[in-house]
Amino acid sequence: MLTKLLVANRGEIAVRVLRACAEQGIESVAVHTAPDAGAMHVRLADEAVPVADYLDRDALLDAALRFGADAVHPGYGFLAEDAAFARAVGAAGLVFVGPPAEAVAAMGDKVVARELASAAGVPVLPAVTTSDPEAVRALGAEHGWPVLIKAAHGGGGRGMRLARGQAEVGTALTAATAEARSAFGDGTVYAERYLAGPRHVEVQVLADAHGTVAVLGDRDCSVQRRHQKLVEEAPAPDLADGMRAAMAAAACRLAGAVGYRGAGTVEFLVEGDSFYFLEMNTRIQVEHPVTELVFGVDLVHEQLRIAAGARLGPLPSLPRGHAVECRIVAEDPSNGFLPVAGQVRELTVPWAPGIRFDTGYEPGDTVPPQYDGLIAKLVAWGPSRSAALHRARTALAAVVVTGVPTTAPAAAAVLAHPGFTSGPVTTGWFEDVVAPTLAEEPEPAGAAREAGGAWIAGRFHRVPQQPRPGVEPGRLRDPAPQRGARSGPGRGRAAPRTAGTGDGRLISSAMQGVVSGIEVAVGERVTAGRIVARVEAMKLENPVHAATEGVVEAVCVRLGQAVAAGEILLVLAAATVDGTAS
């Protein structure tokens, strides 16, 4: 049995694990960086220790050993899928609450994961595991266009480009390789057939150290923006019984093939009556609560039991009812889902039957700009899908968050949309259908507008705001953002406006963050709407577009540089007829 656990994470998932420890009588140790010194997970832990960086393996292991922990739980994100960390935890004589390092490494390399899935009889999309342009062109010629170029060691849409035909292969390969190298330290990419309108369905597995692998149903996670999930539900609606059983069997085979242990998720793309392996997440998932509510199983408790050597006991074979989860993230849906840091001044939650609210924040806590902006997850259960959706809509309308804008209005728009309530949607549905309407929400009139504020669950709440560069004080938001052109596998989403001078020659960052990409060089001619730089904030990378045509006169920042909202990134000069600067 585990006696003391170090939680190598922060925010909502750290709070979730700490509470599970308290329920099982396990002492807990939290770690925190300077921005998180007063965070909720620090207040809840039995002990807490500061670290300079959540990614510092040595510091985390030193903290675990100094405080007498016998196990480490990585949560999700950060080092949760880092094979080197899992290996180091074991080498230090500690228990890693997760799968063996070998399974983490195998599933973390998408090329290797595809090969193992195929060997286990799991359907995979046609692909080539080479960056040779001619091989990619041959793939497209044989199986059809478009072809998707993907980073072998990435996720979240990073290092991903779409080639719609032979002429785009070279550019797509170059861009995907560069972004993969910048984001993940490895420029390895591969290409596979692209599905234009798939669903994203995943299967929850549990495996113990004694060879038992079990499935706890499936989830639909197709409502996404920027390849990040927004609304999830279990079980996946409108799946044929035969396909549901086949996906469960495929997930079991793959978990068994890699010697899996603990909680894991096998993700699939579903198109028509076919499904294809996407990836395996070797950790607890953000959306695990919907599975817990329909199966009555605490997955974090099971993780801790399995890590302590226990065998899996009898588990339910069928779900009961339906559950839906809405992620409440510190982002501004009316401005291209830009991440926003700040203090959560008010957090009001409706307590009602069938409602669960997982959070890592309390009123007065600050959402720091350095990390993921997930504030909470509102989860609703009902005896049927329609009942669960009704409960979720009612509860979400009563949630109040002030101090920062959140994705609650976006989730409310999803739950109310007939396209969602009538059945399953595809991964591009939200960005094609719902996201454009969020930027067009009418502003409140009169005193409410003058006071400033934010839309929370479909209602306007007054919130004092810092004026944005180039925006008159008191306005709720900029005018409707310019629609972004389709780029890569993403859909036509609202692109953040470029702040700067009136003629668009000064290109500045719309948010505080870190420069994660510079897409142009001095002397290069750019067209209006082209992505010229990328700024990462709270784990989301946001493109910066040129507002006008011109020639790059100066690049004012470097990769990895921290920038403030409104800080100048590039300067454009007007272009002459021959393309040179005037």
XYZ file of C-alpha atoms in Angstrom:
582
model
C 0.000 0.000 0.000
C 1.193 3.526 -0.779
C 1.764 5.684 2.271
C 2.994 9.035 0.924
C 2.631 10.460 -2.562
C 4.220 13.413 -4.327
C 1.954 15.036 -6.915
C 4.147 16.300 -9.748
C 1.561 18.647 -11.193
C -0.643 21.662 -10.493
C -4.148 23.037 -10.897
C -7.280 20.952 -11.208
C -5.603 17.566 -11.672
C -3.316 18.095 -8.671
C -6.361 18.911 -6.530
C -8.120 15.812 -7.892
C -5.210 13.520 -6.961
C -4.693 15.156 -3.558
C -8.326 14.567 -2.637
C -8.064 10.942 -3.731
C -5.031 10.579 -1.450
C -6.964 12.015 1.488
C -9.815 9.563 0.822
C -7.400 6.622 0.836
C -5.410 7.799 3.862
C -2.271 8.528 1.831
C -0.150 11.497 2.935
C 0.480 14.011 0.164
C 3.251 16.337 -0.950
C 2.606 19.141 -3.441
C 5.183 20.958 -5.521
C 4.802 24.508 -6.743
C 6.659 27.179 -8.670
C 6.764 30.824 -7.592
C 3.594 31.817 -9.530
C 1.720 28.982 -7.794
C 2.951 29.591 -4.236
C -0.558 30.347 -3.009
C -2.427 27.960 -5.285
C -5.279 25.739 -4.180
C -3.307 22.501 -4.582
C -0.624 23.877 -2.270
C -3.230 24.704 0.376
C -4.766 21.229 0.203
C -1.592 19.132 0.446
C -0.206 17.838 3.732
C 3.171 19.286 2.773
C 4.428 21.491 -0.051
C 7.828 22.216 -1.535
C 8.885 24.935 -4.002
C 10.570 24.058 -7.293
C 11.863 26.319 -10.033
C 10.114 24.402 -12.820
C 7.469 21.669 -12.982
C 9.575 20.067 -15.730
C 12.704 19.752 -13.561
C 12.952 15.977 -13.097
C 15.835 16.168 -10.640
C 14.100 18.735 -8.437
C 10.904 16.696 -8.331
C 12.727 13.490 -7.419
C 14.778 15.305 -4.790
C 11.564 16.671 -3.251
C 9.979 13.218 -3.209
C 12.998 11.660 -1.493
C 13.513 14.507 0.991
C 9.893 14.399 2.118
C 9.778 10.616 2.361
C 7.333 9.912 -0.462
C 7.175 6.369 -1.796
C 5.334 7.222 -5.022
C 4.915 9.986 -7.618
C 1.717 10.803 -9.516
C 2.392 12.873 -12.667
C -1.208 13.930 -13.381
C -1.621 14.956 -17.032
C 0.555 17.298 -19.059
C 4.059 18.271 -17.942
C 5.983 15.018 -17.318
C 3.001 12.640 -17.357
C 4.049 11.101 -20.679
C 7.805 11.506 -20.250
C 9.439 8.083 -20.369
C 12.689 9.457 -18.949
C 10.846 10.742 -15.888
C 9.004 7.450 -15.379
C 12.338 5.639 -15.647
C 14.027 8.035 -13.213
C 11.247 7.609 -10.652
C 11.725 3.850 -10.718
C 15.507 4.138 -10.571
C 15.142 6.256 -7.407
C 13.255 3.404 -5.735
C 9.877 5.136 -6.018
C 6.601 3.985 -7.566
C 5.510 5.780 -10.719
C 1.707 6.003 -10.749
C 1.393 5.203 -14.403
C 2.497 2.705 -17.018
C 6.020 1.297 -17.410
C 8.512 3.646 -19.030
C 8.733 1.324 -22.035
C 5.001 1.698 -22.725
C 5.220 5.484 -22.336
C 8.127 5.631 -24.798
C 6.449 3.353 -27.345
C 3.172 5.266 -27.374
C 4.932 8.650 -27.260
C 6.528 8.009 -30.642
C 3.611 8.148 -33.081
C 5.500 6.221 -35.741
C 6.289 3.370 -33.332
C 2.760 3.525 -31.891
C 1.252 3.127 -35.381
C 3.449 0.100 -36.057
C 2.529 -1.540 -32.746
C -1.160 -0.813 -33.296
C -1.047 -2.338 -36.749
C 0.762 -5.418 -35.429
C -1.968 -5.782 -32.782
C -4.663 -5.779 -35.431
C -5.815 -2.207 -34.745
C -6.900 -0.357 -37.932
C -4.549 2.479 -38.962
C -4.739 5.052 -41.731
C -2.504 4.637 -44.808
C 0.735 6.468 -44.090
C 4.418 6.855 -44.912
C 6.912 7.232 -42.099
C 9.356 9.333 -44.064
C 9.840 12.995 -44.814
C 10.753 12.276 -48.445
C 8.497 14.579 -50.549
C 8.213 12.017 -53.316
C 6.991 9.333 -50.906
C 4.380 11.755 -49.575
C 3.261 12.602 -53.112
C 2.974 8.888 -53.871
C 0.792 8.431 -50.759
C -1.552 11.160 -51.945
C -1.670 9.800 -55.464
C -2.556 6.309 -54.234
C -4.984 7.072 -51.412
C -6.254 10.537 -52.324
C -5.713 14.088 -51.179
C -5.395 15.850 -48.778
C -2.470 14.324 -46.876
C -1.713 15.307 -43.301
C 1.902 15.882 -42.193
C 2.302 15.246 -38.446
C 5.055 15.494 -35.839
C 6.106 12.061 -34.610
C 6.622 13.301 -31.046
C 3.953 15.968 -30.779
C 0.336 16.676 -30.023
C -2.255 19.417 -29.706
C -2.006 20.337 -33.389
C 1.640 21.385 -33.158
C 3.897 20.286 -36.010
C 0.886 19.530 -38.197
C 0.280 20.737 -41.756
C -2.151 19.816 -44.510
C -1.056 19.249 -48.118
C -4.069 19.465 -50.429
C -2.140 18.400 -53.480
C 1.306 17.600 -54.837
C 2.304 21.259 -55.124
C 1.829 21.843 -51.370
C 3.883 18.884 -50.128
C 7.252 20.636 -50.004
C 5.995 23.674 -48.112
C 3.929 21.563 -45.701
C 6.868 19.274 -44.909
C 9.222 22.192 -44.284
C 6.766 24.007 -42.011
C 5.762 20.891 -40.044
C 9.386 19.842 -39.531
C 10.419 23.287 -38.319
C 7.495 23.577 -35.924
C 8.008 20.049 -34.579
C 11.682 20.777 -33.936
C 10.847 24.066 -32.197
C 8.000 22.654 -30.077
C 9.282 19.162 -29.232
C 13.010 19.234 -29.908
C 12.620 16.627 -32.651
C 11.766 17.399 -36.256
C 10.705 13.865 -37.198
C 7.420 13.875 -39.117
C 5.277 11.385 -41.012
C 2.362 11.653 -43.422
C -1.002 9.929 -43.438
C -4.280 10.045 -45.302
C -6.419 12.921 -44.057
C -10.017 12.401 -42.972
C -12.065 15.486 -43.775
C -14.928 14.946 -41.325
C -14.156 12.387 -38.621
C -15.431 11.979 -35.094
C -12.952 11.718 -32.218
C -13.887 8.733 -30.047
C -11.688 7.286 -27.316
C -11.760 4.147 -25.191
C -10.843 4.072 -21.491
C -8.674 1.157 -20.397
C -7.445 -0.041 -17.011
C -4.689 -2.643 -16.635
C -3.028 -4.126 -13.580
C 0.442 -5.601 -13.131
C -0.989 -9.133 -13.234
C -1.983 -9.155 -16.901
C -5.628 -8.085 -16.588
C -6.839 -5.444 -19.043
C -10.364 -4.020 -18.791
C -12.346 -1.447 -20.760
C -14.614 1.164 -19.190
C -16.548 2.300 -22.207
C -15.922 5.130 -24.639
C -16.186 8.898 -24.902
C -16.863 11.318 -27.744
C -14.483 14.288 -27.765
C -15.250 15.769 -31.185
C -16.091 19.301 -29.983
C -12.666 20.928 -30.321
C -11.001 24.243 -31.052
C -7.343 24.413 -32.059
C -7.178 20.643 -31.561
C -8.059 21.162 -27.886
C -11.216 19.556 -26.521
C -14.029 21.738 -25.194
C -17.026 19.442 -24.540
C -16.866 15.664 -24.008
C -19.493 13.016 -23.329
C -19.849 9.354 -22.412
C -20.844 7.060 -23.852
C -20.171 8.187 -27.429
C -23.625 8.738 -28.965
C -24.941 6.894 -32.009
C -22.198 4.288 -32.292
C -23.287 0.950 -33.705
C -22.955 -1.823 -31.136
C -20.598 -3.728 -33.410
C -18.245 -0.773 -33.814
C -18.319 -0.038 -30.082
C -17.338 -3.622 -29.315
C -14.650 -3.656 -32.004
C -13.069 -0.448 -30.689
C -13.057 -1.816 -27.130
C -11.413 -5.037 -28.296
C -8.812 -3.105 -30.300
C -7.945 -0.937 -27.285
C -7.534 -4.037 -25.119
C -5.246 -5.682 -27.661
C -3.023 -2.628 -27.903
C -2.787 -2.193 -24.120
C -1.882 -5.851 -23.758
C 0.697 -5.658 -26.553
C 2.673 -2.885 -24.833
C 2.440 -4.352 -21.317
C 0.312 -1.487 -20.118
C -0.398 -0.753 -16.448
C -2.742 1.812 -14.903
C -5.288 4.087 -16.574
C -4.882 4.882 -20.266
C -6.881 6.027 -23.251
C -6.781 4.751 -26.824
C -8.033 7.401 -29.244
C -9.659 6.703 -32.609
C -10.932 8.660 -35.597
C -14.326 7.443 -36.766
C -15.632 8.016 -40.275
C -18.756 6.239 -41.470
C -18.614 2.626 -40.362
C -14.804 2.577 -40.043
C -12.455 3.575 -37.234
C -8.709 4.202 -37.205
C -6.074 4.411 -34.473
C -5.029 7.974 -33.634
C -2.852 7.660 -30.521
C -2.703 6.290 -26.990
C -2.518 8.674 -24.045
C -0.526 6.968 -21.309
C -2.070 8.856 -18.393
C -5.317 9.931 -16.815
C -7.329 12.095 -19.231
C -8.799 15.527 -18.546
C -12.219 14.137 -19.482
C -12.098 11.097 -17.185
C -15.019 12.325 -14.985
C -17.647 11.480 -17.617
C -16.501 7.859 -17.550
C -16.508 7.855 -13.748
C -20.100 9.100 -13.617
C -21.533 6.545 -16.034
C -19.586 3.567 -14.653
C -19.437 4.484 -10.957
C -15.674 3.854 -10.840
C -13.116 6.287 -9.393
C -10.284 6.119 -11.928
C -7.741 7.929 -9.747
C -8.443 5.526 -6.897
C -7.900 2.673 -9.347
C -4.606 4.245 -10.462
C -3.382 4.328 -6.864
C -4.552 0.764 -6.162
C -2.875 -0.600 -9.295
C 0.353 1.286 -8.520
C 0.348 -0.369 -5.085
C 0.194 -3.804 -6.750
C -3.508 -4.575 -6.361
C -5.430 -6.636 -8.880
C -8.347 -5.182 -10.786
C -11.581 -6.215 -9.158
C -14.955 -6.708 -10.861
C -15.856 -3.684 -12.983
C -19.202 -2.720 -14.563
C -19.499 -3.886 -18.155
C -22.125 -1.366 -19.251
C -22.557 2.365 -18.605
C -25.510 3.718 -16.663
C -27.058 6.836 -18.134
C -25.085 9.588 -19.858
C -22.602 12.291 -18.800
C -21.297 15.458 -20.437
C -18.320 17.617 -19.438
C -17.716 21.293 -20.238
C -14.206 22.680 -19.821
C -14.106 26.171 -18.339
C -10.817 27.667 -19.493
C -9.412 31.185 -19.079
C -9.730 32.170 -22.728
C -11.711 34.842 -24.567
C -14.097 33.151 -27.040
C -15.017 36.530 -28.515
C -11.407 37.200 -29.486
C -10.229 34.009 -31.135
C -9.950 32.059 -27.846
C -6.916 34.041 -26.748
C -5.650 32.870 -23.333
C -6.118 35.446 -20.578
C -4.360 35.445 -17.220
C -5.712 37.219 -14.151
C -7.364 36.889 -10.770
C -10.548 34.867 -10.367
C -12.563 37.331 -8.328
C -15.807 35.356 -8.133
C -16.504 31.675 -8.707
C -20.101 30.652 -8.134
C -21.074 27.041 -8.735
C -24.590 25.564 -8.790
C -24.844 22.518 -6.538
C -27.612 20.340 -7.904
C -28.371 16.635 -8.377
C -26.205 15.051 -11.047
C -23.742 17.955 -11.159
C -20.005 17.665 -10.461
C -17.542 20.562 -10.505
C -13.804 19.765 -10.562
C -11.624 22.827 -10.089
C -8.180 23.959 -9.038
C -9.258 27.492 -8.130
C -11.153 29.384 -5.475
C -12.156 33.074 -5.453
C -9.038 35.204 -5.070
C -6.731 32.733 -6.829
C -4.777 33.875 -9.869
C -4.615 32.136 -13.233
C -0.928 32.556 -14.133
C 0.124 33.150 -17.753
C 2.786 30.444 -17.651
C 0.477 27.430 -17.523
C -2.643 25.820 -18.894
C -5.667 28.031 -18.260
C -8.102 25.278 -17.220
C -10.102 26.692 -14.308
C -12.710 23.972 -13.880
C -14.742 21.190 -15.447
C -18.502 21.174 -15.071
C -19.831 17.624 -15.436
C -23.488 16.615 -15.578
C -25.036 13.130 -15.359
C -28.525 12.116 -16.411
C -30.428 8.887 -17.044
C -30.391 9.733 -20.771
C -28.375 11.966 -23.095
C -31.166 14.520 -23.308
C -31.460 14.628 -19.511
C -27.693 15.047 -19.082
C -27.611 17.864 -21.648
C -30.547 19.612 -19.953
C -28.810 19.429 -16.562
C -25.562 20.676 -18.077
C -27.275 23.641 -19.769
C -29.094 24.605 -16.575
C -25.974 24.314 -14.421
C -23.718 26.122 -16.887
C -26.131 29.051 -17.045
C -25.756 29.424 -13.277
C -21.948 29.322 -13.231
C -20.425 32.757 -12.626
C -16.732 33.466 -13.097
C -15.505 37.039 -12.926
C -12.013 38.466 -13.278
C -11.135 36.569 -16.455
C -13.170 35.625 -19.527
C -13.807 31.916 -19.929
C -14.958 29.355 -22.463
C -18.264 28.900 -20.618
C -20.209 30.872 -23.280
C -18.696 28.659 -25.982
C -19.725 25.492 -24.120
C -23.212 26.936 -23.583
C -23.476 27.635 -27.307
C -22.523 24.027 -28.055
C -25.067 22.557 -25.627
C -27.854 24.720 -27.079
C -27.058 24.087 -30.744
C -29.455 21.736 -32.560
C -26.532 20.303 -34.514
C -25.105 18.966 -31.246
C -28.302 18.036 -29.444
C -29.584 16.040 -32.413
C -26.583 13.735 -32.536
C -22.816 13.461 -32.897
C -20.711 16.114 -34.627
C -17.308 16.008 -36.324
C -13.995 17.469 -35.167
C -14.355 20.468 -37.478
C -17.953 21.273 -36.534
C -17.268 23.687 -33.687
C -14.773 25.846 -35.580
C -16.885 25.826 -38.749
C -20.312 26.365 -37.211
C -20.152 27.683 -33.634
C -16.898 29.605 -33.214
C -17.693 32.268 -35.860
C -20.887 33.214 -34.005
C -19.077 33.833 -30.714
C -17.203 36.856 -32.064
C -20.489 38.309 -33.276
C -22.183 38.387 -29.850
C -23.812 41.847 -29.596
C -22.320 44.172 -27.039
C -24.448 45.344 -24.122
C -25.588 48.918 -24.423
C -25.251 51.923 -22.188
C -23.804 51.698 -18.696
C -23.082 47.967 -18.882
C -20.844 48.455 -21.903
C -19.132 51.461 -20.381
C -18.338 49.462 -17.246
C -16.695 46.683 -19.275
C -17.213 43.033 -18.558
C -17.382 39.490 -19.820
C -19.982 37.080 -21.120
C -20.304 34.193 -18.672
C -22.600 31.293 -19.619
C -24.585 33.501 -21.976
C -24.981 36.475 -19.638
C -23.004 39.697 -19.355
C -21.146 40.339 -16.089
C -19.397 43.602 -15.315
C -15.661 43.100 -14.957
C -13.145 45.970 -14.887
C -10.769 45.416 -17.800
C -7.358 46.608 -18.845
C -7.716 48.429 -22.174
C -6.082 46.584 -25.070
C -3.608 48.329 -27.348
C -5.482 50.161 -30.070
C -8.874 49.692 -28.395
C -10.773 52.524 -26.748
C -11.267 52.073 -22.971
C -14.615 50.642 -21.936
C -15.214 48.445 -24.973
C -16.006 44.838 -24.213
C -14.039 43.577 -27.212
C -12.552 44.592 -30.523
C -14.847 44.635 -33.523
C -15.506 41.188 -34.989
C -12.146 39.547 -35.673
C -10.996 38.949 -39.197
C -11.760 35.377 -40.155
C -8.640 33.254 -40.486
C -8.011 31.393 -43.734
C -8.049 27.626 -43.462
C -4.577 26.559 -42.518
C -3.380 23.028 -41.950
C -5.886 20.680 -40.386
C -7.722 23.502 -38.587
C -10.986 25.002 -39.758
C -12.084 28.549 -40.495
C -11.754 29.965 -37.010
C -11.854 33.536 -35.825
C -8.295 34.824 -35.940
C -7.192 37.366 -33.328
C -6.811 40.868 -34.645
C -3.347 42.293 -35.032
C -2.885 45.189 -32.649
C -0.667 48.046 -33.828
C -0.808 51.269 -35.730
C -3.762 52.196 -37.822
C -2.182 51.060 -41.101
C -1.064 47.704 -39.711
C 2.676 48.293 -40.284
C 3.554 47.562 -36.672
C 2.646 43.978 -35.801
C 2.278 43.396 -32.081
C 1.268 40.583 -29.778
C -2.367 40.499 -28.739
C -1.462 38.790 -25.470
C 1.245 38.164 -22.924
C 3.213 35.041 -23.810
C 6.377 33.573 -25.283
C 7.455 33.864 -28.924
C 7.265 30.302 -30.221
C 7.645 30.972 -33.927
C 8.944 33.617 -36.338
C 7.653 32.734 -39.791
C 9.303 35.482 -41.868
C 12.704 37.099 -42.401
C 13.817 40.675 -42.960
C 13.306 41.628 -46.584
C 10.566 39.063 -47.176
C 7.331 40.202 -48.764
C 4.132 39.170 -46.968
C 0.484 39.356 -47.915
C -2.390 40.477 -45.723
C -3.599 37.656 -43.468
C -0.356 35.663 -43.596
C 0.915 34.173 -40.347
C 4.136 36.020 -39.538
C 4.783 34.881 -35.955
C 3.402 32.673 -33.201
C 3.001 33.485 -29.520
C 2.403 30.743 -26.964
C 0.446 31.432 -23.803
C -0.828 28.905 -21.278
C 0.146 25.943 -23.500
C -1.764 27.216 -26.541
C 0.057 28.541 -29.582
C -1.626 31.523 -31.217
C -0.795 32.745 -34.737
C -0.104 36.416 -35.395
C -1.313 37.612 -38.805
C -0.142 40.501 -40.964
C -2.962 43.024 -41.244
C -1.692 44.411 -44.535
C 0.677 43.641 -47.378
C 4.267 44.746 -46.995
C 7.944 43.865 -46.716
C 9.448 42.844 -43.375
C 11.635 45.756 -42.321
C 12.568 44.512 -38.833
C 12.082 41.526 -36.544
C 12.014 42.923 -33.022
C 11.931 39.716 -30.970
C 13.680 36.344 -30.806
C 12.412 32.809 -30.311
C 11.703 32.040 -26.676
C 11.411 35.706 -25.698
C 8.651 36.653 -23.263
C 6.474 39.472 -24.599
C 3.734 41.612 -23.126
C 0.360 42.304 -24.708
C 0.868 45.060 -27.270
C 4.627 44.530 -27.583
C 5.909 45.035 -31.145
C 6.995 41.808 -32.842
C 7.705 42.922 -36.408
C 7.717 46.060 -38.524
C 6.477 46.110 -42.121
C 7.377 48.642 -44.779
C 5.117 49.366 -47.713
C 6.025 47.253 -50.743
C 6.827 48.719 -54.136
C 5.677 47.172 -57.398
C 8.811 45.031 -57.629
C 8.304 43.741 -54.061
C 11.010 45.775 -52.334
C 10.417 48.100 -49.387
C 9.569 51.679 -50.221
